[in-house]
Amino acid sequence: ADGQFGVADIPALVSRLQKDGILSDVQLERLSKNGITVPSTTTPTKQSLQDFLDDEIKSLAKKSPNNPLINTLVDAKSVLTNMDDAQSPVLAQKATKVLSQLTDYLNSEPPLTDAQKQQWQGLKSMMQLASSMGAHQSASGQLSSYLALAKR
């Protein structure tokens, strides 16, 4: 609930969400095809994604205060902080926007260490997860609204 997620926590979180019925098997399969996998045998970093975001925002602010990636990271931090409301369509939209911007950034192949790549991929995975959870809730909400109208 406090948003202190680490890269190593993502597979367990996804597994729990699937076990609790929040994520369907189809969503789980789609997420796994998009990069959410069980960590390899390499030792994952212990830095939380919140701390990683704080460090990256500070670093970018020093180097290039007008860098648009700063806003993306601030939005990502907001999504992580509000994961207790992850089924919100508004949060899902923000996560989808951040996911798109992170994908563009990572596709530009910035010079990153292996540890940094792992953190960036973890952040991207969390945004995928948040956008999927909100989309699932939105679809359920639409179905509920439709069923309510059908009863009239």
Tab-separated table of C-alpha atoms in Angstrom:
chain	number	residue	atom	x	y	z
A	1	ALA	CA	0.000	0.000	0.000
A	2	ASP	CA	2.955	2.374	0.540
A	3	GLY	CA	4.209	1.934	-3.043
A	4	GLN	CA	7.561	0.508	-1.987
A	5	PHE	CA	7.820	-2.047	-4.772
A	6	GLY	CA	11.051	-3.630	-5.851
A	7	VAL	CA	11.685	-5.388	-9.128
A	8	ALA	CA	11.902	-8.697	-7.286
A	9	ASP	CA	8.354	-8.166	-5.917
A	10	ILE	CA	6.641	-7.962	-9.316
A	11	PRO	CA	6.249	-11.692	-10.091
A	12	ALA	CA	4.850	-12.380	-6.616
A	13	LEU	CA	2.427	-9.456	-6.966
A	14	VAL	CA	1.247	-10.633	-10.380
A	15	SER	CA	0.842	-14.167	-9.057
A	16	ARG	CA	-1.193	-12.934	-6.110
A	17	LEU	CA	-3.403	-10.748	-8.311
A	18	GLN	CA	-4.065	-13.716	-10.565
A	19	LYS	CA	-4.724	-15.998	-7.593
A	20	ASP	CA	-7.163	-13.461	-6.085
A	21	GLY	CA	-9.040	-13.253	-9.396
A	22	ILE	CA	-8.113	-9.654	-10.162
A	23	LEU	CA	-6.146	-10.681	-13.246
A	24	SER	CA	-7.557	-13.239	-15.640
A	25	ASP	CA	-5.446	-15.951	-17.255
A	26	VAL	CA	-5.631	-14.034	-20.539
A	27	GLN	CA	-4.353	-10.855	-18.888
A	28	LEU	CA	-1.611	-12.807	-17.128
A	29	GLU	CA	-0.531	-14.341	-20.436
A	30	ARG	CA	-0.542	-10.934	-22.142
A	31	LEU	CA	1.554	-9.447	-19.335
A	32	SER	CA	4.034	-12.314	-19.514
A	33	LYS	CA	4.401	-11.774	-23.262
A	34	ASN	CA	5.126	-8.100	-22.574
A	35	GLY	CA	8.004	-8.612	-20.185
A	36	ILE	CA	6.663	-9.632	-16.772
A	37	THR	CA	8.554	-12.806	-16.019
A	38	VAL	CA	10.011	-14.585	-13.057
A	39	PRO	CA	13.387	-13.023	-12.283
A	40	SER	CA	16.395	-14.830	-13.648
A	41	THR	CA	19.035	-16.404	-11.438
A	42	THR	CA	20.880	-13.090	-11.267
A	43	THR	CA	20.440	-11.261	-8.006
A	44	PRO	CA	17.836	-8.525	-8.417
A	45	THR	CA	18.454	-5.080	-7.051
A	46	LYS	CA	17.063	-4.316	-3.598
A	47	GLN	CA	16.260	-0.685	-4.418
A	48	SER	CA	12.523	0.022	-4.429
A	49	LEU	CA	10.963	1.491	-7.550
A	50	GLN	CA	9.998	4.588	-5.545
A	51	ASP	CA	13.633	5.155	-4.553
A	52	PHE	CA	14.746	4.470	-8.123
A	53	LEU	CA	12.271	7.074	-9.389
A	54	ASP	CA	13.432	9.619	-6.822
A	55	ASP	CA	17.066	9.071	-7.822
A	56	GLU	CA	16.307	9.329	-11.544
A	57	ILE	CA	14.195	12.476	-11.122
A	58	LYS	CA	16.962	14.163	-9.088
A	59	SER	CA	19.608	13.115	-11.592
A	60	LEU	CA	17.617	14.345	-14.586
A	61	ALA	CA	16.717	17.608	-12.837
A	62	LYS	CA	20.427	18.331	-12.321
A	63	LYS	CA	21.446	17.391	-15.871
A	64	SER	CA	18.492	18.679	-17.845
A	65	PRO	CA	15.701	20.395	-15.866
A	66	ASN	CA	13.427	20.622	-18.922
A	67	ASN	CA	13.709	16.949	-19.864
A	68	PRO	CA	10.184	15.598	-20.593
A	69	LEU	CA	11.184	12.284	-19.002
A	70	ILE	CA	10.990	14.033	-15.606
A	71	ASN	CA	7.210	14.474	-15.991
A	72	THR	CA	6.893	10.842	-17.048
A	73	LEU	CA	8.748	9.714	-13.936
A	74	VAL	CA	6.654	11.984	-11.704
A	75	ASP	CA	3.519	10.412	-13.217
A	76	ALA	CA	4.991	6.927	-12.698
A	77	LYS	CA	5.650	7.774	-9.061
A	78	SER	CA	2.051	8.936	-8.714
A	79	VAL	CA	0.795	5.635	-10.154
A	80	LEU	CA	2.978	3.628	-7.767
A	81	THR	CA	1.904	5.712	-4.796
A	82	ASN	CA	-1.756	5.126	-5.652
A	83	MET	CA	-1.594	1.404	-6.416
A	84	ASP	CA	-4.174	0.792	-3.689
A	85	ASP	CA	-6.612	2.373	-6.162
A	86	ALA	CA	-5.166	0.527	-9.160
A	87	GLN	CA	-8.582	-0.481	-10.458
A	88	SER	CA	-9.431	3.153	-11.074
A	89	PRO	CA	-9.860	3.925	-14.790
A	90	VAL	CA	-8.151	7.307	-14.246
A	91	LEU	CA	-5.081	5.650	-12.735
A	92	ALA	CA	-5.117	3.085	-15.541
A	93	GLN	CA	-5.102	5.874	-18.135
A	94	LYS	CA	-2.154	7.551	-16.430
A	95	ALA	CA	-0.326	4.198	-16.246
A	96	THR	CA	-1.011	3.594	-19.945
A	97	LYS	CA	0.375	7.035	-20.815
A	98	VAL	CA	3.487	6.430	-18.696
A	99	LEU	CA	3.893	2.958	-20.206
A	100	SER	CA	3.869	4.412	-23.710
A	101	GLN	CA	6.433	7.066	-22.802
A	102	LEU	CA	8.673	4.546	-21.017
A	103	THR	CA	8.491	2.216	-24.012
A	104	ASP	CA	9.553	5.058	-26.321
A	105	TYR	CA	12.417	5.933	-23.974
A	106	LEU	CA	13.637	2.347	-23.662
A	107	ASN	CA	13.320	1.794	-27.428
A	108	SER	CA	15.730	4.697	-27.921
A	109	GLU	CA	18.329	2.394	-26.337
A	110	PRO	CA	19.759	4.752	-23.731
A	111	PRO	CA	23.123	3.787	-22.212
A	112	LEU	CA	22.146	1.845	-19.097
A	113	THR	CA	23.856	-0.626	-16.790
A	114	ASP	CA	22.278	-4.043	-16.276
A	115	ALA	CA	20.931	-2.949	-12.881
A	116	GLN	CA	19.391	0.168	-14.429
A	117	LYS	CA	17.860	-1.871	-17.248
A	118	GLN	CA	16.312	-4.171	-14.660
A	119	GLN	CA	14.824	-1.219	-12.761
A	120	TRP	CA	13.477	0.422	-15.925
A	121	GLN	CA	11.937	-2.876	-17.040
A	122	GLY	CA	10.441	-3.330	-13.584
A	123	LEU	CA	8.924	0.138	-13.739
A	124	LYS	CA	7.552	-0.605	-17.199
A	125	SER	CA	6.081	-3.879	-15.914
A	126	MET	CA	4.365	-2.093	-13.021
A	127	MET	CA	2.806	0.387	-15.449
A	128	GLN	CA	1.573	-2.535	-17.594
A	129	LEU	CA	0.097	-4.118	-14.517
A	130	ALA	CA	-1.602	-0.914	-13.357
A	131	SER	CA	-3.042	-0.227	-16.806
A	132	SER	CA	-4.338	-3.801	-17.069
A	133	MET	CA	-5.978	-3.707	-13.658
A	134	GLY	CA	-7.774	-0.469	-14.461
A	135	ALA	CA	-8.846	-1.774	-17.851
A	136	HIS	CA	-10.204	-4.930	-16.165
A	137	GLN	CA	-12.182	-2.849	-13.695
A	138	SER	CA	-13.465	-0.591	-16.455
A	139	ALA	CA	-14.722	-3.568	-18.433
A	140	SER	CA	-16.373	-5.000	-15.306
A	141	GLY	CA	-17.937	-1.639	-14.569
A	142	GLN	CA	-19.272	-1.354	-18.108
A	143	LEU	CA	-20.707	-4.851	-17.891
A	144	SER	CA	-22.338	-4.042	-14.537
A	145	SER	CA	-23.860	-0.877	-15.989
A	146	TYR	CA	-25.181	-2.804	-18.964
A	147	LEU	CA	-26.678	-5.483	-16.725
A	148	ALA	CA	-28.305	-2.828	-14.536
A	149	LEU	CA	-29.935	-1.287	-17.606
A	150	ALA	CA	-31.028	-4.700	-18.853
A	151	LYS	CA	-32.904	-5.316	-15.575
A	152	ARG	CA	-35.085	-2.224	-16.067
